[in-house]
Amino acid sequence: MDVAITGQGVISSLGQSVPDFGQGLDNATITARTAPWADEAGGRVYYCPVTDFDPAQWLDDRTERGSDRFAQYAVAAAANAVEDAGIGDLDPMRTAVVIGTSMAGAETLFDAQSAYDDGGFEAIPKKVQMMAWPNMAAGHIALRWHLHGPLLTISTACASSLDAIGIATRMIQTGMADVAIAGGTDNGQVKLSSLSAVRYGMSPTDVDDPTAVCLPFDRHRRGVMGGDGAGAVILERLDHAQARGARIDGIVRGYGSLSDGYHPSSPDPSGRWEIAAMCTAQRDAGLDAREIGAVIAHGTGTPVGDAAEIIAINEVFGESVSATSIKGHVGHTAGAAGVMGVLTGLHTLRTNALPPTAGTTDLDPAIRFQVPLGAPGPVTLDAFQVNAFGFAGQNASLVIGRP
């Protein structure tokens, strides 16, 4: 059964609409800035925040006061996607919600600990538990539209939102739902992952220029940079979408998800399990590598992470494909990284041009595939592939075709 993508929504450091997101991608806009919590004695910390976000545009006052920012981002992205799909009233029993997150309500927990340190037990907000739990993003989406279909939260590190889209697709294909709101979100991970990446040696602290921090696929890459935001897509049975005359942005063709089983934070340096995930998605799609015109890579800008993915893309595609990473634009958005990759691929389908890898200027000589730098690169494609590879060996890949 074919599953169509009929709506898109995003909250990102590049903007809070799909057109703004796409324009920022094409312009190679880098949103990095110095983190206000950075300890200068320990070195500079950079991140890519969502700015000027007003939750009141999407949530009532009670929901806003009782929700963490990660959930607010998710509701906002979902609202944008539902509006974009023009779907009208969602069938409450036949609409699924599947949302991925990595850090969930971490910011709420940070603030609660700070309140406790300053004022003791009585200073802890009463809604801490409800605000921090990972399923509250999906839950608030279901509450917003009074939905009673499948409701699921996925937490597979940086692969979370790609797995969410893949699982939501399976729900539709197996008859559990006709429509799904799927995607991912993260917020508190900016603070924690930025600082822990520095402590762990994954993020450079001696860079004066924020635009030079994250350099995916560059021979001089030195580390990852945190980012926050959310993305959502509306998935529908193709015949359901056609019956209501929906605009169809893409077709989810194939999905692969498997374990690297190698190391808590580093991929197998041979890239063999990233290759396996990509090939699994292609087999599921009934396509081979020659039929895929672009790859939205995971491309975090870490020396070991990029090295394994370069080997994998070389092995699967050779010189036949163009690939890009958006981590230089928006940082590593963790639970939202995969869905932002999907939105990037859909933008490429619309424009027939692959956004550049922002910040990167000197490509790793091991790369055999094409990487646009500075400006979008023209591509001819009927399908693209998105990778998301997370800690604990969470490997996911998705193939999406032109409608």
Tab-separated table of C-alpha atoms in Angstrom:
chain	number	residue	atom	x	y	z
A	1	MET	CA	0.000	0.000	0.000
A	2	ASP	CA	1.385	3.400	-0.985
A	3	VAL	CA	1.616	6.047	1.738
A	4	ALA	CA	1.641	9.683	0.682
A	5	ILE	CA	3.095	12.764	2.359
A	6	THR	CA	0.489	15.518	2.091
A	7	GLY	CA	1.520	18.109	4.676
A	8	GLN	CA	4.697	19.551	6.183
A	9	GLY	CA	5.503	21.656	9.226
A	10	VAL	CA	8.680	22.831	10.920
A	11	ILE	CA	9.932	24.877	13.848
A	12	SER	CA	13.643	25.476	13.383
A	13	SER	CA	16.512	27.888	13.827
A	14	LEU	CA	16.082	28.687	10.109
A	15	GLY	CA	12.465	29.716	10.592
A	16	GLN	CA	9.054	28.560	11.663
A	17	SER	CA	7.587	27.773	8.276
A	18	VAL	CA	8.530	25.378	5.499
A	19	PRO	CA	9.243	28.203	2.991
A	20	ASP	CA	11.581	29.947	5.451
A	21	PHE	CA	13.271	26.640	6.224
A	22	GLY	CA	13.831	25.944	2.525
A	23	GLN	CA	15.142	29.426	1.833
A	24	GLY	CA	17.614	29.133	4.695
A	25	LEU	CA	18.810	25.792	3.376
A	26	ASP	CA	19.383	27.133	-0.126
A	27	ASN	CA	21.156	30.239	1.175
A	28	ALA	CA	23.544	28.114	3.272
A	29	THR	CA	22.429	30.111	6.310
A	30	ILE	CA	24.300	29.146	9.468
A	31	THR	CA	22.337	29.817	12.654
A	32	ALA	CA	25.098	29.068	15.169
A	33	ARG	CA	25.677	31.406	18.073
A	34	THR	CA	27.566	31.400	21.349
A	35	ALA	CA	25.632	29.610	24.083
A	36	PRO	CA	24.735	31.977	26.956
A	37	TRP	CA	25.492	29.257	29.508
A	38	ALA	CA	29.004	28.618	28.152
A	39	ASP	CA	31.864	28.649	30.623
A	40	GLU	CA	34.600	30.721	29.047
A	41	ALA	CA	37.179	29.029	31.262
A	42	GLY	CA	36.260	25.714	29.717
A	43	GLY	CA	36.116	26.984	26.152
A	44	ARG	CA	33.384	28.350	23.912
A	45	VAL	CA	30.157	26.423	23.327
A	46	TYR	CA	27.988	27.059	20.271
A	47	TYR	CA	24.435	26.006	19.428
A	48	CYS	CA	21.582	26.701	16.998
A	49	PRO	CA	18.463	27.866	18.870
A	50	VAL	CA	14.921	28.504	17.742
A	51	THR	CA	14.370	32.237	18.223
A	52	ASP	CA	11.220	34.357	18.555
A	53	PHE	CA	9.038	31.320	19.201
A	54	ASP	CA	5.642	32.343	20.609
A	55	PRO	CA	3.748	29.258	21.830
A	56	ALA	CA	0.578	31.343	22.174
A	57	GLN	CA	0.238	31.177	18.378
A	58	TRP	CA	-0.488	27.459	18.642
A	59	LEU	CA	-1.491	26.640	22.230
A	60	ASP	CA	-4.025	27.958	24.718
A	61	ASP	CA	-2.714	29.495	27.919
A	62	ARG	CA	-3.358	26.435	30.093
A	63	THR	CA	-1.530	24.080	27.714
A	64	GLU	CA	1.358	26.497	27.353
A	65	ARG	CA	1.818	26.757	31.118
A	66	GLY	CA	1.663	22.977	31.540
A	67	SER	CA	4.038	21.883	28.783
A	68	ASP	CA	7.767	21.799	28.143
A	69	ARG	CA	9.123	23.583	25.094
A	70	PHE	CA	9.817	20.265	23.313
A	71	ALA	CA	6.081	19.530	23.355
A	72	GLN	CA	5.209	23.074	22.317
A	73	TYR	CA	7.507	22.801	19.310
A	74	ALA	CA	5.864	19.510	18.334
A	75	VAL	CA	2.328	20.895	18.524
A	76	ALA	CA	3.347	23.935	16.483
A	77	ALA	CA	5.017	21.838	13.778
A	78	ALA	CA	2.010	19.499	13.677
A	79	ALA	CA	-0.392	22.426	13.395
A	80	ASN	CA	1.597	23.797	10.465
A	81	ALA	CA	1.555	20.366	8.811
A	82	VAL	CA	-2.182	19.835	9.312
A	83	GLU	CA	-2.907	23.262	7.850
A	84	ASP	CA	-0.534	22.605	4.954
A	85	ALA	CA	-2.291	19.319	4.201
A	86	GLY	CA	-5.688	21.041	3.990
A	87	ILE	CA	-7.159	17.947	5.548
A	88	GLY	CA	-9.987	19.563	7.479
A	89	ASP	CA	-11.411	17.449	10.281
A	90	LEU	CA	-9.202	14.518	11.240
A	91	ASP	CA	-11.024	11.230	11.792
A	92	PRO	CA	-10.455	10.727	15.541
A	93	MET	CA	-10.406	6.919	15.338
A	94	ARG	CA	-8.390	6.590	12.130
A	95	THR	CA	-5.606	9.117	12.765
A	96	ALA	CA	-2.352	8.018	14.399
A	97	VAL	CA	0.211	10.205	16.144
A	98	VAL	CA	3.831	8.994	16.202
A	99	ILE	CA	6.456	11.418	17.501
A	100	GLY	CA	10.163	10.887	18.143
A	101	THR	CA	12.240	12.616	20.787
A	102	SER	CA	15.671	12.151	22.268
A	103	MET	CA	15.803	14.414	25.315
A	104	ALA	CA	12.063	15.008	25.840
A	105	GLY	CA	11.413	17.357	28.791
A	106	ALA	CA	15.033	17.701	29.865
A	107	GLU	CA	14.766	21.474	30.167
A	108	THR	CA	11.963	21.080	32.699
A	109	LEU	CA	14.166	18.762	34.734
A	110	PHE	CA	17.096	21.202	34.564
A	111	ASP	CA	14.866	24.007	35.837
A	112	ALA	CA	13.350	21.824	38.556
A	113	GLN	CA	16.778	20.859	39.855
A	114	SER	CA	17.808	24.511	39.905
A	115	ALA	CA	14.616	25.432	41.775
A	116	TYR	CA	15.232	22.675	44.296
A	117	ASP	CA	18.826	23.783	44.831
A	118	ASP	CA	17.666	27.339	45.502
A	119	GLY	CA	14.437	26.765	47.406
A	120	GLY	CA	14.080	23.160	48.419
A	121	PHE	CA	11.262	20.711	47.738
A	122	GLU	CA	8.468	23.274	47.874
A	123	ALA	CA	10.076	25.255	45.053
A	124	ILE	CA	9.706	22.413	42.538
A	125	PRO	CA	6.809	23.093	40.125
A	126	LYS	CA	3.911	20.709	40.637
A	127	LYS	CA	3.702	19.721	36.970
A	128	VAL	CA	7.335	18.667	36.557
A	129	GLN	CA	6.566	14.997	35.985
A	130	MET	CA	3.807	15.650	33.473
A	131	MET	CA	5.896	18.188	31.575
A	132	ALA	CA	9.045	16.061	31.436
A	133	TRP	CA	7.684	12.723	30.267
A	134	PRO	CA	8.643	11.861	26.671
A	135	ASN	CA	5.097	11.000	25.503
A	136	MET	CA	3.730	14.469	26.245
A	137	ALA	CA	4.598	15.855	22.789
A	138	ALA	CA	2.548	13.178	21.037
A	139	GLY	CA	-0.066	13.403	23.778
A	140	HIS	CA	-0.579	17.142	23.354
A	141	ILE	CA	-0.979	16.662	19.603
A	142	ALA	CA	-3.682	14.051	20.193
A	143	LEU	CA	-5.360	16.350	22.740
A	144	ARG	CA	-5.251	19.289	20.326
A	145	TRP	CA	-7.278	17.415	17.678
A	146	HIS	CA	-9.194	15.075	20.040
A	147	LEU	CA	-7.660	11.990	18.452
A	148	HIS	CA	-8.239	8.443	19.708
A	149	GLY	CA	-6.211	6.366	17.235
A	150	PRO	CA	-2.751	4.883	17.823
A	151	LEU	CA	-0.554	7.155	19.951
A	152	LEU	CA	3.135	6.340	20.124
A	153	THR	CA	6.390	7.970	21.227
A	154	ILE	CA	9.701	6.789	19.769
A	155	SER	CA	13.052	7.417	21.451
A	156	THR	CA	15.901	6.040	19.362
A	157	ALA	CA	18.381	8.877	19.890
A	158	CYS	CA	19.146	10.764	16.672
A	159	ALA	CA	17.115	8.295	14.607
A	160	SER	CA	13.915	8.988	16.571
A	161	SER	CA	11.917	10.986	14.037
A	162	LEU	CA	12.983	8.879	11.050
A	163	ASP	CA	11.860	5.776	12.959
A	164	ALA	CA	8.632	7.606	13.859
A	165	ILE	CA	7.869	8.221	10.184
A	166	GLY	CA	8.789	4.653	9.265
A	167	ILE	CA	6.598	3.153	12.004
A	168	ALA	CA	3.689	5.484	11.206
A	169	THR	CA	3.963	4.358	7.578
A	170	ARG	CA	3.748	0.733	8.704
A	171	MET	CA	0.646	1.565	10.764
A	172	ILE	CA	-1.084	2.884	7.669
A	173	GLN	CA	0.090	0.007	5.488
A	174	THR	CA	-1.249	-2.565	7.971
A	175	GLY	CA	-4.625	-0.862	8.329
A	176	MET	CA	-4.201	0.587	11.829
A	177	ALA	CA	-4.835	4.119	10.548
A	178	ASP	CA	-5.672	6.060	7.404
A	179	VAL	CA	-3.747	9.192	8.385
A	180	ALA	CA	-0.798	9.846	10.690
A	181	ILE	CA	0.891	12.894	12.165
A	182	ALA	CA	4.537	11.869	12.404
A	183	GLY	CA	7.829	13.581	13.153
A	184	GLY	CA	10.111	14.555	15.987
A	185	THR	CA	11.111	17.245	18.436
A	186	ASP	CA	13.796	18.248	20.923
A	187	ASN	CA	14.711	21.294	22.952
A	188	GLY	CA	16.502	20.699	26.260
A	189	GLN	CA	19.070	18.629	24.368
A	190	VAL	CA	20.643	21.897	23.168
A	191	LYS	CA	21.929	22.743	26.613
A	192	LEU	CA	22.806	19.225	27.719
A	193	SER	CA	24.179	17.889	24.455
A	194	SER	CA	26.204	21.024	23.762
A	195	LEU	CA	27.904	20.875	27.132
A	196	SER	CA	28.275	17.102	27.229
A	197	ALA	CA	29.682	17.122	23.695
A	198	VAL	CA	32.346	19.524	24.913
A	199	ARG	CA	33.106	17.362	27.948
A	200	TYR	CA	33.137	14.253	25.795
A	201	GLY	CA	35.496	15.834	23.285
A	202	MET	CA	33.000	15.799	20.412
A	203	SER	CA	32.638	19.558	20.043
A	204	PRO	CA	35.426	22.092	19.440
A	205	THR	CA	35.871	24.756	22.131
A	206	ASP	CA	38.682	26.799	20.601
A	207	VAL	CA	36.856	28.142	17.529
A	208	ASP	CA	36.312	31.907	17.367
A	209	ASP	CA	33.890	31.834	14.434
A	210	PRO	CA	30.495	30.167	15.082
A	211	THR	CA	30.108	29.462	11.371
A	212	ALA	CA	33.214	27.262	11.462
A	213	VAL	CA	32.164	24.969	14.307
A	214	CYS	CA	30.251	22.255	12.456
A	215	LEU	CA	31.747	21.256	9.093
A	216	PRO	CA	30.093	18.081	7.803
A	217	PHE	CA	32.247	16.059	5.383
A	218	ASP	CA	35.036	18.640	5.562
A	219	ARG	CA	38.569	17.302	5.913
A	220	HIS	CA	38.968	19.746	8.849
A	221	ARG	CA	35.764	18.758	10.659
A	222	ARG	CA	36.172	18.647	14.407
A	223	GLY	CA	32.835	18.042	16.048
A	224	VAL	CA	29.114	18.361	16.510
A	225	MET	CA	26.964	21.364	17.443
A	226	GLY	CA	23.605	21.233	19.225
A	227	GLY	CA	20.351	22.528	17.760
A	228	ASP	CA	16.686	22.483	18.642
A	229	GLY	CA	13.304	22.420	16.922
A	230	ALA	CA	10.641	20.114	15.543
A	231	GLY	CA	9.279	18.824	12.280
A	232	ALA	CA	6.127	16.988	11.266
A	233	VAL	CA	4.612	15.417	8.183
A	234	ILE	CA	1.103	14.254	7.417
A	235	LEU	CA	1.033	10.707	6.082
A	236	GLU	CA	-2.025	9.271	4.311
A	237	ARG	CA	-3.069	6.200	2.410
A	238	LEU	CA	-2.538	7.257	-1.182
A	239	ASP	CA	-6.112	6.500	-2.200
A	240	HIS	CA	-7.378	8.443	0.824
A	241	ALA	CA	-5.317	11.469	-0.221
A	242	GLN	CA	-6.413	11.195	-3.857
A	243	ALA	CA	-10.073	10.909	-2.882
A	244	ARG	CA	-9.985	14.287	-1.157
A	245	GLY	CA	-7.925	15.906	-3.913
A	246	ALA	CA	-4.885	16.461	-1.713
A	247	ARG	CA	-1.572	17.829	-2.938
A	248	ILE	CA	0.890	14.942	-2.736
A	249	ASP	CA	4.449	15.957	-1.878
A	250	GLY	CA	6.040	12.509	-1.921
A	251	ILE	CA	5.516	8.773	-1.416
A	252	VAL	CA	7.217	6.869	1.384
A	253	ARG	CA	8.785	4.016	-0.595
A	254	GLY	CA	11.064	2.194	1.833
A	255	TYR	CA	12.239	2.057	5.440
A	256	GLY	CA	15.200	0.355	7.084
A	257	SER	CA	16.046	0.263	10.789
A	258	LEU	CA	18.654	-1.882	12.503
A	259	SER	CA	21.344	-1.978	15.169
A	260	ASP	CA	24.984	-1.152	14.613
A	261	GLY	CA	25.798	-3.258	17.691
A	262	TYR	CA	29.303	-1.847	17.934
A	263	HIS	CA	29.785	0.953	20.486
A	264	PRO	CA	27.639	3.277	22.674
A	265	SER	CA	28.586	6.410	20.736
A	266	SER	CA	30.809	5.528	17.759
A	267	PRO	CA	29.709	3.731	14.590
A	268	ASP	CA	31.439	0.655	13.270
A	269	PRO	CA	34.290	2.308	11.314
A	270	SER	CA	33.695	-0.018	8.362
A	271	GLY	CA	30.251	1.534	7.834
A	272	ARG	CA	28.866	-1.982	7.252
A	273	TRP	CA	25.692	-1.528	9.310
A	274	GLU	CA	24.961	1.909	7.893
A	275	ILE	CA	25.279	0.260	4.482
A	276	ALA	CA	22.882	-2.452	5.650
A	277	ALA	CA	20.305	0.103	6.825
A	278	MET	CA	20.458	1.988	3.532
A	279	CYS	CA	20.210	-1.178	1.457
A	280	THR	CA	17.305	-2.458	3.576
A	281	ALA	CA	15.367	0.732	2.840
A	282	GLN	CA	16.154	0.432	-0.872
A	283	ARG	CA	14.989	-3.191	-0.993
A	284	ASP	CA	11.807	-2.231	0.829
A	285	ALA	CA	11.285	0.488	-1.775
A	286	GLY	CA	11.941	-1.884	-4.675
A	287	LEU	CA	14.616	0.511	-5.934
A	288	ASP	CA	18.345	0.279	-6.438
A	289	ALA	CA	20.925	2.965	-5.817
A	290	ARG	CA	20.912	4.153	-9.430
A	291	GLU	CA	17.270	5.208	-9.047
A	292	ILE	CA	17.983	7.488	-6.070
A	293	GLY	CA	19.209	10.933	-7.018
A	294	ALA	CA	20.070	12.486	-3.644
A	295	VAL	CA	21.007	11.532	-0.096
A	296	ILE	CA	20.247	13.681	2.912
A	297	ALA	CA	23.066	12.395	5.059
A	298	HIS	CA	23.254	12.238	8.829
A	299	GLY	CA	26.563	14.138	8.503
A	300	THR	CA	27.185	15.389	12.040
A	301	GLY	CA	30.646	16.808	11.379
A	302	THR	CA	32.399	14.469	13.818
A	303	PRO	CA	35.585	12.828	12.545
A	304	VAL	CA	34.529	9.224	13.206
A	305	GLY	CA	30.830	9.643	12.409
A	306	ASP	CA	31.370	11.245	9.029
A	307	ALA	CA	34.140	8.806	8.160
A	308	ALA	CA	31.830	5.797	8.537
A	309	GLU	CA	29.004	7.452	6.597
A	310	ILE	CA	31.379	8.484	3.793
A	311	ILE	CA	32.408	4.836	3.441
A	312	ALA	CA	28.746	3.773	3.457
A	313	ILE	CA	27.594	6.265	0.815
A	314	ASN	CA	30.650	5.499	-1.325
A	315	GLU	CA	29.897	1.779	-1.133
A	316	VAL	CA	26.189	2.069	-1.868
A	317	PHE	CA	26.257	4.833	-4.490
A	318	GLY	CA	29.796	5.507	-5.666
A	319	GLU	CA	29.821	8.617	-7.841
A	320	SER	CA	26.196	8.284	-8.917
A	321	VAL	CA	24.589	10.449	-6.218
A	322	SER	CA	24.702	13.900	-4.645
A	323	ALA	CA	24.607	14.134	-0.864
A	324	THR	CA	24.274	16.927	1.667
A	325	SER	CA	24.034	17.492	5.408
A	326	ILE	CA	22.058	20.265	7.121
A	327	LYS	CA	23.888	20.046	10.474
A	328	GLY	CA	25.968	23.075	9.492
A	329	HIS	CA	22.736	25.061	9.053
A	330	VAL	CA	20.713	24.040	12.117
A	331	GLY	CA	23.065	22.003	14.276
A	332	HIS	CA	22.241	18.516	15.453
A	333	THR	CA	18.553	18.591	16.346
A	334	ALA	CA	18.637	15.026	17.759
A	335	GLY	CA	15.034	13.777	17.870
A	336	ALA	CA	14.075	16.158	15.053
A	337	ALA	CA	17.100	15.480	12.841
A	338	GLY	CA	15.524	12.769	10.701
A	339	VAL	CA	12.289	14.602	9.913
A	340	MET	CA	14.225	17.774	9.079
A	341	GLY	CA	16.167	15.609	6.629
A	342	VAL	CA	12.874	14.461	5.112
A	343	LEU	CA	11.713	18.075	4.758
A	344	THR	CA	15.040	18.874	3.074
A	345	GLY	CA	14.515	16.037	0.598
A	346	LEU	CA	10.968	17.163	-0.165
A	347	HIS	CA	12.333	20.658	-0.801
A	348	THR	CA	14.820	19.101	-3.219
A	349	LEU	CA	12.008	17.290	-5.042
A	350	ARG	CA	10.210	20.616	-5.495
A	351	THR	CA	13.219	22.577	-6.686
A	352	ASN	CA	15.343	19.906	-8.405
A	353	ALA	CA	18.294	21.374	-6.507
A	354	LEU	CA	20.020	19.916	-3.453
A	355	PRO	CA	20.818	22.446	-0.701
A	356	PRO	CA	24.516	22.989	0.032
A	357	THR	CA	26.344	21.658	3.073
A	358	ALA	CA	26.685	24.930	4.977
A	359	GLY	CA	30.103	25.866	6.337
A	360	THR	CA	31.982	23.122	4.528
A	361	THR	CA	34.619	24.269	2.037
A	362	ASP	CA	37.302	21.567	1.841
A	363	LEU	CA	35.798	18.136	1.240
A	364	ASP	CA	37.298	14.995	2.702
A	365	PRO	CA	39.321	13.435	-0.153
A	366	ALA	CA	37.758	10.044	0.607
A	367	ILE	CA	34.421	11.267	-0.754
A	368	ARG	CA	33.437	9.863	-4.157
A	369	PHE	CA	29.888	11.262	-4.292
A	370	GLN	CA	28.945	14.852	-5.140
A	371	VAL	CA	28.480	17.426	-2.338
A	372	PRO	CA	27.109	20.893	-3.205
A	373	LEU	CA	29.011	23.702	-1.467
A	374	GLY	CA	28.034	27.344	-1.169
A	375	ALA	CA	24.910	27.090	-3.331
A	376	PRO	CA	22.319	24.431	-4.255
A	377	GLY	CA	23.454	21.810	-6.728
A	378	PRO	CA	21.141	20.796	-9.589
A	379	VAL	CA	19.938	17.198	-9.382
A	380	THR	CA	17.731	14.933	-11.445
A	381	LEU	CA	15.773	12.666	-9.166
A	382	ASP	CA	12.620	10.651	-8.733
A	383	ALA	CA	13.598	9.514	-5.237
A	384	PHE	CA	15.838	10.550	-2.355
A	385	GLN	CA	17.192	8.783	0.736
A	386	VAL	CA	17.497	10.128	4.288
A	387	ASN	CA	19.893	8.724	6.901
A	388	ALA	CA	19.760	9.060	10.691
A	389	PHE	CA	22.361	7.283	12.804
A	390	GLY	CA	22.197	7.636	16.586
A	391	PHE	CA	23.985	6.688	19.778
A	392	ALA	CA	23.732	3.032	20.828
A	393	GLY	CA	23.892	2.059	17.161
A	394	GLN	CA	20.423	3.255	16.112
A	395	ASN	CA	20.580	3.163	12.316
A	396	ALA	CA	17.574	4.263	10.258
A	397	SER	CA	17.146	5.113	6.598
A	398	LEU	CA	14.127	6.168	4.568
A	399	VAL	CA	13.502	6.281	0.812
A	400	ILE	CA	10.922	8.771	-0.470
A	401	GLY	CA	9.814	9.018	-4.078
A	402	ARG	CA	8.327	11.669	-6.288
A	403	PRO	CA	4.519	11.468	-6.435
